[in-house]
PDB file of N, CA and C in Angstrom:
ATOM      1  N   MET A  23       0.799  -1.107  -0.006  1.00  0.00           N
ATOM      2  CA  MET A  23       0.011  -0.040  -0.123  1.00  0.00           C
ATOM      3  C   MET A  23       0.911   1.234  -0.065  1.00  0.00           C
ATOM      4  N   PHE A  24       0.418   2.199  -0.682  1.00  0.00           N
ATOM      5  CA  PHE A  24       1.300   3.452  -0.743  1.00  0.00           C
ATOM      6  C   PHE A  24       0.808   4.416   0.198  1.00  0.00           C
ATOM      7  N   VAL A  25       1.154   4.031   1.552  1.00  0.00           N
ATOM      8  CA  VAL A  25       0.783   5.089   2.605  1.00  0.00           C
ATOM      9  C   VAL A  25       1.920   4.911   3.713  1.00  0.00           C
ATOM     10  N   ASN A  26       2.268   5.989   4.086  1.00  0.00           N
ATOM     11  CA  ASN A  26       3.258   6.029   5.256  1.00  0.00           C
ATOM     12  C   ASN A  26       3.260   7.474   5.764  1.00  0.00           C
ATOM     13  N   TYR A  27       4.003   7.718   6.800  1.00  0.00           N
ATOM     14  CA  TYR A  27       4.106   8.939   7.344  1.00  0.00           C
ATOM     15  C   TYR A  27       4.632  10.015   6.548  1.00  0.00           C
ATOM     16  N   HIS A  28       5.516   9.749   5.491  1.00  0.00           N
ATOM     17  CA  HIS A  28       6.148  10.690   4.759  1.00  0.00           C
ATOM     18  C   HIS A  28       5.335  10.951   3.259  1.00  0.00           C
ATOM     19  N   ILE A  29       4.104  10.222   3.186  1.00  0.00           N
ATOM     20  CA  ILE A  29       3.322  10.488   1.914  1.00  0.00           C
ATOM     21  C   ILE A  29       2.056  11.129   2.600  1.00  0.00           C
ATOM     22  N   THR A  30       1.989  12.333   2.385  1.00  0.00           N
ATOM     23  CA  THR A  30       1.048  13.103   2.765  1.00  0.00           C
ATOM     24  C   THR A  30      -0.072  13.568   1.816  1.00  0.00           C
ATOM     25  N   TYR A  31      -0.281  12.769   0.689  1.00  0.00           N
ATOM     26  CA  TYR A  31      -1.214  13.060  -0.293  1.00  0.00           C
ATOM     27  C   TYR A  31      -1.916  11.774  -0.615  1.00  0.00           C
ATOM     28  N   ASN A  32      -2.853  11.747  -1.540  1.00  0.00           N
ATOM     29  CA  ASN A  32      -3.415  10.535  -1.982  1.00  0.00           C
ATOM     30  C   ASN A  32      -2.771  10.307  -3.398  1.00  0.00           C
ATOM     31  N   VAL A  33      -2.228   9.234  -3.238  1.00  0.00           N
ATOM     32  CA  VAL A  33      -1.410   8.760  -4.563  1.00  0.00           C
ATOM     33  C   VAL A  33      -2.104   8.494  -5.786  1.00  0.00           C
ATOM     34  N   ALA A  34      -3.387   8.121  -5.635  1.00  0.00           N
ATOM     35  CA  ALA A  34      -4.251   7.936  -6.668  1.00  0.00           C
ATOM     36  C   ALA A  34      -4.849   9.332  -7.269  1.00  0.00           C
ATOM     37  N   GLU A  35      -4.654  10.327  -6.626  1.00  0.00           N
ATOM     38  CA  GLU A  35      -4.793  11.642  -7.185  1.00  0.00           C
ATOM     39  C   GLU A  35      -3.684  12.249  -8.040  1.00  0.00           C
ATOM     40  N   CYS A  36      -2.524  11.747  -8.152  1.00  0.00           N
ATOM     41  CA  CYS A  36      -1.507  12.213  -8.728  1.00  0.00           C
ATOM     42  C   CYS A  36      -1.721  12.005 -10.389  1.00  0.00           C
ATOM     43  N   ARG A  37      -0.945  12.927 -11.215  1.00  0.00           N
ATOM     44  CA  ARG A  37      -1.161  12.825 -12.638  1.00  0.00           C
ATOM     45  C   ARG A  37      -0.562  11.474 -13.078  1.00  0.00           C
ATOM     46  N   LEU A  38       0.643  11.105 -12.640  1.00  0.00           N
ATOM     47  CA  LEU A  38       1.447  10.098 -12.970  1.00  0.00           C
ATOM     48  C   LEU A  38       2.167   9.446 -11.644  1.00  0.00           C
ATOM     49  N   VAL A  39       2.295   7.975 -11.755  1.00  0.00           N
ATOM     50  CA  VAL A  39       2.971   7.349 -10.779  1.00  0.00           C
ATOM     51  C   VAL A  39       3.993   6.460 -11.536  1.00  0.00           C
ATOM     52  N   ILE A  40       5.352   6.708 -11.320  1.00  0.00           N
ATOM     53  CA  ILE A  40       6.468   6.095 -12.076  1.00  0.00           C
ATOM     54  C   ILE A  40       7.118   5.127 -11.022  1.00  0.00           C
ATOM     55  N   ALA A  41       7.130   3.959 -11.492  1.00  0.00           N
ATOM     56  CA  ALA A  41       7.737   2.819 -10.601  1.00  0.00           C
ATOM     57  C   ALA A  41       8.910   1.935 -11.296  1.00  0.00           C
ATOM     58  N   PRO A  42      10.003   2.040 -11.008  1.00  0.00           N
ATOM     59  CA  PRO A  42      10.919   1.133 -11.529  1.00  0.00           C
ATOM     60  C   PRO A  42      10.902  -0.191 -10.804  1.00  0.00           C
ATOM     61  N   GLU A  43      11.219  -1.320 -11.652  1.00  0.00           N
ATOM     62  CA  GLU A  43      10.959  -2.684 -11.105  1.00  0.00           C
ATOM     63  C   GLU A  43      12.057  -3.442 -11.700  1.00  0.00           C
ATOM     64  N   LEU A  44      12.680  -4.299 -10.765  1.00  0.00           N
ATOM     65  CA  LEU A  44      13.631  -5.359 -11.030  1.00  0.00           C
ATOM     66  C   LEU A  44      13.027  -6.653 -11.280  1.00  0.00           C
ATOM     67  N   ILE A  45      12.950  -7.118 -12.648  1.00  0.00           N
ATOM     68  CA  ILE A  45      12.394  -8.253 -12.984  1.00  0.00           C
ATOM     69  C   ILE A  45      13.180  -9.064 -13.908  1.00  0.00           C
ATOM     70  N   HIS A  46      13.497 -10.299 -13.441  1.00  0.00           N
ATOM     71  CA  HIS A  46      14.230 -11.298 -14.218  1.00  0.00           C
ATOM     72  C   HIS A  46      15.525 -10.684 -14.552  1.00  0.00           C
ATOM     73  N   TRP A  47      16.174 -10.095 -13.589  1.00  0.00           N
ATOM     74  CA  TRP A  47      17.529  -9.544 -13.560  1.00  0.00           C
ATOM     75  C   TRP A  47      17.851  -8.370 -14.575  1.00  0.00           C
ATOM     76  N   HIS A  48      16.628  -7.664 -14.951  1.00  0.00           N
ATOM     77  CA  HIS A  48      16.915  -6.414 -15.576  1.00  0.00           C
ATOM     78  C   HIS A  48      15.664  -5.335 -15.083  1.00  0.00           C
ATOM     79  N   TRP A  49      16.106  -4.131 -15.365  1.00  0.00           N
ATOM     80  CA  TRP A  49      15.139  -3.049 -14.946  1.00  0.00           C
ATOM     81  C   TRP A  49      14.211  -2.792 -15.917  1.00  0.00           C
ATOM     82  N   CYS A  50      12.851  -2.514 -15.505  1.00  0.00           N
ATOM     83  CA  CYS A  50      11.784  -2.160 -16.539  1.00  0.00           C
ATOM     84  C   CYS A  50      11.102  -1.055 -15.629  1.00  0.00           C
ATOM     85  N   LEU A  51      10.100  -0.275 -16.392  1.00  0.00           N
ATOM     86  CA  LEU A  51       9.447   0.882 -15.776  1.00  0.00           C
ATOM     87  C   LEU A  51       8.031   0.739 -15.971  1.00  0.00           C
ATOM     88  N   TYR A  52       7.301   0.847 -14.900  1.00  0.00           N
ATOM     89  CA  TYR A  52       5.885   0.860 -14.958  1.00  0.00           C
ATOM     90  C   TYR A  52       5.400   2.338 -14.702  1.00  0.00           C
ATOM     91  N   VAL A  53       4.449   2.879 -15.655  1.00  0.00           N
ATOM     92  CA  VAL A  53       3.986   4.312 -15.366  1.00  0.00           C
ATOM     93  C   VAL A  53       2.512   4.253 -15.549  1.00  0.00           C
ATOM     94  N   TRP A  54       1.813   4.652 -14.434  1.00  0.00           N
ATOM     95  CA  TRP A  54       0.465   4.892 -14.327  1.00  0.00           C
ATOM     96  C   TRP A  54       0.065   6.233 -14.750  1.00  0.00           C
ATOM     97  N   ASP A  55      -0.691   6.381 -15.823  1.00  0.00           N
ATOM     98  CA  ASP A  55      -1.124   7.672 -16.152  1.00  0.00           C
ATOM     99  C   ASP A  55      -2.649   7.806 -15.941  1.00  0.00           C
ATOM    100  N   PHE A  56      -2.779   8.389 -14.721  1.00  0.00           N
ATOM    101  CA  PHE A  56      -4.410   8.445 -14.235  1.00  0.00           C
ATOM    102  C   PHE A  56      -5.120   9.307 -15.129  1.00  0.00           C
ATOM    103  N   GLU A  57      -4.766  10.450 -15.721  1.00  0.00           N
ATOM    104  CA  GLU A  57      -5.393  11.180 -16.670  1.00  0.00           C
ATOM    105  C   GLU A  57      -6.005  10.394 -17.909  1.00  0.00           C
ATOM    106  N   ARG A  58      -5.154   9.643 -18.329  1.00  0.00           N
ATOM    107  CA  ARG A  58      -5.536   8.984 -19.522  1.00  0.00           C
ATOM    108  C   ARG A  58      -6.115   7.485 -19.255  1.00  0.00           C
ATOM    109  N   GLU A  59      -6.055   7.118 -17.958  1.00  0.00           N
ATOM    110  CA  GLU A  59      -6.571   5.902 -17.385  1.00  0.00           C
ATOM    111  C   GLU A  59      -5.918   4.756 -18.232  1.00  0.00           C
ATOM    112  N   ARG A  60      -4.407   4.602 -17.990  1.00  0.00           N
ATOM    113  CA  ARG A  60      -3.764   3.587 -18.805  1.00  0.00           C
ATOM    114  C   ARG A  60      -2.562   3.343 -17.984  1.00  0.00           C
ATOM    115  N   VAL A  61      -1.942   2.026 -18.191  1.00  0.00           N
ATOM    116  CA  VAL A  61      -0.745   1.753 -17.648  1.00  0.00           C
ATOM    117  C   VAL A  61       0.317   1.400 -18.583  1.00  0.00           C
ATOM    118  N   MET A  62       1.510   2.008 -18.593  1.00  0.00           N
ATOM    119  CA  MET A  62       2.550   1.790 -19.750  1.00  0.00           C
ATOM    120  C   MET A  62       3.536   0.993 -19.038  1.00  0.00           C
ATOM    121  N   VAL A  63       4.278   0.020 -19.747  1.00  0.00           N
ATOM    122  CA  VAL A  63       5.120  -0.713 -19.259  1.00  0.00           C
ATOM    123  C   VAL A  63       6.398  -0.475 -20.222  1.00  0.00           C
ATOM    124  N   LEU A  64       7.633  -0.072 -19.812  1.00  0.00           N
ATOM    125  CA  LEU A  64       8.707   0.061 -20.623  1.00  0.00           C
ATOM    126  C   LEU A  64       9.755  -1.096 -20.212  1.00  0.00           C
ATOM    127  N   ASP A  65      10.015  -1.991 -21.133  1.00  0.00           N
ATOM    128  CA  ASP A  65      10.798  -3.079 -20.752  1.00  0.00           C
ATOM    129  C   ASP A  65      11.885  -3.377 -21.992  1.00  0.00           C
ATOM    130  N   PRO A  66      13.039  -2.673 -21.834  1.00  0.00           N
ATOM    131  CA  PRO A  66      13.946  -2.664 -23.084  1.00  0.00           C
ATOM    132  C   PRO A  66      14.388  -4.126 -23.393  1.00  0.00           C
ATOM    133  N   MET A  67      14.311  -5.123 -22.456  1.00  0.00           N
ATOM    134  CA  MET A  67      14.766  -6.562 -22.851  1.00  0.00           C
ATOM    135  C   MET A  67      13.615  -7.173 -23.688  1.00  0.00           C
ATOM    136  N   ASP A  68      12.447  -6.839 -23.634  1.00  0.00           N
ATOM    137  CA  ASP A  68      11.300  -7.615 -24.240  1.00  0.00           C
ATOM    138  C   ASP A  68      10.502  -6.967 -25.258  1.00  0.00           C
ATOM    139  N   MET A  69      10.832  -5.605 -25.481  1.00  0.00           N
ATOM    140  CA  MET A  69      10.011  -4.825 -26.362  1.00  0.00           C
ATOM    141  C   MET A  69      10.176  -5.446 -27.858  1.00  0.00           C
ATOM    142  N   PRO A  70      11.301  -6.149 -28.369  1.00  0.00           N
ATOM    143  CA  PRO A  70      11.289  -6.886 -29.678  1.00  0.00           C
ATOM    144  C   PRO A  70      10.228  -8.065 -29.577  1.00  0.00           C
ATOM    145  N   PHE A  71       9.924  -8.573 -28.529  1.00  0.00           N
ATOM    146  CA  PHE A  71       9.134  -9.855 -28.557  1.00  0.00           C
ATOM    147  C   PHE A  71       7.466  -9.456 -28.662  1.00  0.00           C
ATOM    148  N   GLY A  72       7.248  -8.071 -28.500  1.00  0.00           N
ATOM    149  CA  GLY A  72       5.814  -7.794 -28.936  1.00  0.00           C
ATOM    150  C   GLY A  72       5.016  -7.408 -27.732  1.00  0.00           C
ATOM    151  N   GLU A  73       3.807  -6.805 -27.894  1.00  0.00           N
ATOM    152  CA  GLU A  73       2.960  -6.314 -26.839  1.00  0.00           C
ATOM    153  C   GLU A  73       2.315  -7.568 -26.185  1.00  0.00           C
ATOM    154  N   HIS A  74       2.023  -8.597 -26.837  1.00  0.00           N
ATOM    155  CA  HIS A  74       1.236  -9.791 -26.153  1.00  0.00           C
ATOM    156  C   HIS A  74       2.348 -10.292 -25.267  1.00  0.00           C
ATOM    157  N   HIS A  75       3.569 -10.587 -25.438  1.00  0.00           N
ATOM    158  CA  HIS A  75       4.553 -11.153 -24.563  1.00  0.00           C
ATOM    159  C   HIS A  75       4.810 -10.213 -23.351  1.00  0.00           C
ATOM    160  N   MET A  76       4.749  -8.881 -23.636  1.00  0.00           N
ATOM    161  CA  MET A  76       5.028  -8.002 -22.534  1.00  0.00           C
ATOM    162  C   MET A  76       3.975  -8.077 -21.634  1.00  0.00           C
ATOM    163  N   ALA A  77       2.588  -8.086 -22.150  1.00  0.00           N
ATOM    164  CA  ALA A  77       1.444  -8.041 -21.336  1.00  0.00           C
ATOM    165  C   ALA A  77       1.416  -9.271 -20.437  1.00  0.00           C
ATOM    166  N   LYS A  78       1.731 -10.369 -21.016  1.00  0.00           N
ATOM    167  CA  LYS A  78       1.668 -11.628 -20.280  1.00  0.00           C
ATOM    168  C   LYS A  78       2.626 -11.589 -19.001  1.00  0.00           C
ATOM    169  N   LYS A  79       3.874 -11.188 -19.349  1.00  0.00           N
ATOM    170  CA  LYS A  79       4.874 -11.067 -18.409  1.00  0.00           C
ATOM    171  C   LYS A  79       4.670 -10.102 -17.136  1.00  0.00           C
ATOM    172  N   HIS A  80       4.161  -8.921 -17.555  1.00  0.00           N
ATOM    173  CA  HIS A  80       3.912  -7.961 -16.477  1.00  0.00           C
ATOM    174  C   HIS A  80       2.579  -7.956 -16.013  1.00  0.00           C
ATOM    175  N   LYS A  81       1.780  -8.841 -16.197  1.00  0.00           N
ATOM    176  CA  LYS A  81       0.275  -8.824 -15.833  1.00  0.00           C
ATOM    177  C   LYS A  81       0.223  -8.883 -14.286  1.00  0.00           C
ATOM    178  N   LEU A  82       0.972  -9.761 -13.569  1.00  0.00           N
ATOM    179  CA  LEU A  82       0.948  -9.679 -12.213  1.00  0.00           C
ATOM    180  C   LEU A  82       1.581  -8.596 -11.596  1.00  0.00           C
ATOM    181  N   GLY A  83       2.717  -8.081 -11.987  1.00  0.00           N
ATOM    182  CA  GLY A  83       3.335  -6.846 -11.499  1.00  0.00           C
ATOM    183  C   GLY A  83       2.365  -5.639 -11.458  1.00  0.00           C
ATOM    184  N   VAL A  84       1.613  -5.343 -12.590  1.00  0.00           N
ATOM    185  CA  VAL A  84       0.695  -4.457 -12.665  1.00  0.00           C
ATOM    186  C   VAL A  84      -0.361  -4.547 -11.762  1.00  0.00           C
ATOM    187  N   LYS A  85      -0.971  -5.768 -11.576  1.00  0.00           N
ATOM    188  CA  LYS A  85      -2.052  -6.060 -10.742  1.00  0.00           C
ATOM    189  C   LYS A  85      -1.598  -5.574  -9.401  1.00  0.00           C
ATOM    190  N   ILE A  86      -0.497  -6.174  -8.764  1.00  0.00           N
ATOM    191  CA  ILE A  86      -0.086  -5.859  -7.484  1.00  0.00           C
ATOM    192  C   ILE A  86       0.025  -4.408  -7.159  1.00  0.00           C
ATOM    193  N   MET A  87       0.724  -3.736  -8.110  1.00  0.00           N
ATOM    194  CA  MET A  87       0.898  -2.152  -7.953  1.00  0.00           C
ATOM    195  C   MET A  87      -0.268  -1.463  -7.947  1.00  0.00           C
ATOM    196  N   HIS A  88      -1.150  -1.842  -8.878  1.00  0.00           N
ATOM    197  CA  HIS A  88      -2.508  -1.168  -8.912  1.00  0.00           C
ATOM    198  C   HIS A  88      -3.277  -1.437  -7.603  1.00  0.00           C
ATOM    199  N   ALA A  89      -3.303  -2.622  -7.034  1.00  0.00           N
ATOM    200  CA  ALA A  89      -4.078  -2.830  -5.862  1.00  0.00           C
ATOM    201  C   ALA A  89      -3.418  -1.956  -4.725  1.00  0.00           C
ATOM    202  N   ALA A  90      -1.947  -1.904  -4.750  1.00  0.00           N
ATOM    203  CA  ALA A  90      -1.341  -1.010  -3.603  1.00  0.00           C
ATOM    204  C   ALA A  90      -1.697   0.529  -3.861  1.00  0.00           C
ATOM    205  N   ILE A  91      -1.874   1.053  -5.039  1.00  0.00           N
ATOM    206  CA  ILE A  91      -2.216   2.508  -5.196  1.00  0.00           C
ATOM    207  C   ILE A  91      -3.625   2.809  -4.832  1.00  0.00           C
ATOM    208  N   TYR A  92      -4.589   1.831  -4.832  1.00  0.00           N
ATOM    209  CA  TYR A  92      -5.983   2.036  -4.673  1.00  0.00           C
ATOM    210  C   TYR A  92      -6.450   1.492  -3.332  1.00  0.00           C
ATOM    211  N   LYS A  93      -5.433   0.910  -2.641  1.00  0.00           N
ATOM    212  CA  LYS A  93      -5.880   0.254  -1.211  1.00  0.00           C
ATOM    213  C   LYS A  93      -6.371   1.343  -0.250  1.00  0.00           C
ATOM    214  N   ASN A  94      -7.353   1.079   0.435  1.00  0.00           N
ATOM    215  CA  ASN A  94      -7.830   2.099   1.418  1.00  0.00           C
ATOM    216  C   ASN A  94      -7.514   1.547   2.696  1.00  0.00           C
ATOM    217  N   PRO A  95      -6.361   2.132   3.364  1.00  0.00           N
ATOM    218  CA  PRO A  95      -5.856   1.649   4.735  1.00  0.00           C
ATOM    219  C   PRO A  95      -6.971   1.528   5.798  1.00  0.00           C
ATOM    220  N   LYS A  96      -7.865   2.570   5.690  1.00  0.00           N
ATOM    221  CA  LYS A  96      -8.848   2.723   6.829  1.00  0.00           C
ATOM    222  C   LYS A  96      -9.925   1.447   6.579  1.00  0.00           C
ATOM    223  N   LYS A  97     -10.180   1.067   5.355  1.00  0.00           N
ATOM    224  CA  LYS A  97     -11.218   0.054   5.179  1.00  0.00           C
ATOM    225  C   LYS A  97     -10.505  -1.415   4.969  1.00  0.00           C
ATOM    226  N   GLY A  98      -9.208  -1.315   4.968  1.00  0.00           N
ATOM    227  CA  GLY A  98      -8.585  -2.666   4.715  1.00  0.00           C
ATOM    228  C   GLY A  98      -8.510  -3.096   3.321  1.00  0.00           C
ATOM    229  N   GLY A  99      -8.810  -2.363   2.362  1.00  0.00           N
ATOM    230  CA  GLY A  99      -8.661  -2.683   0.913  1.00  0.00           C
ATOM    231  C   GLY A  99      -9.611  -2.155   0.173  1.00  0.00           C
TER     232      GLY A  99
END
């Protein structure tokens, strides 16, 4: 969950959330664009394999991060 004493704002109200991820021994980048309601994944190692391969590989990571962004700590989820 994206909540702590040093985060004094609602993360889901941000324009963008940019999160680097270390997956399979290389870095990729998840970008939540709340204004356009989309998630972009930049993965330089897998971009040549196409969108379907990248979507399959990053589906779980996106799901976990999405849940953390929208989790309400007062309601437990």
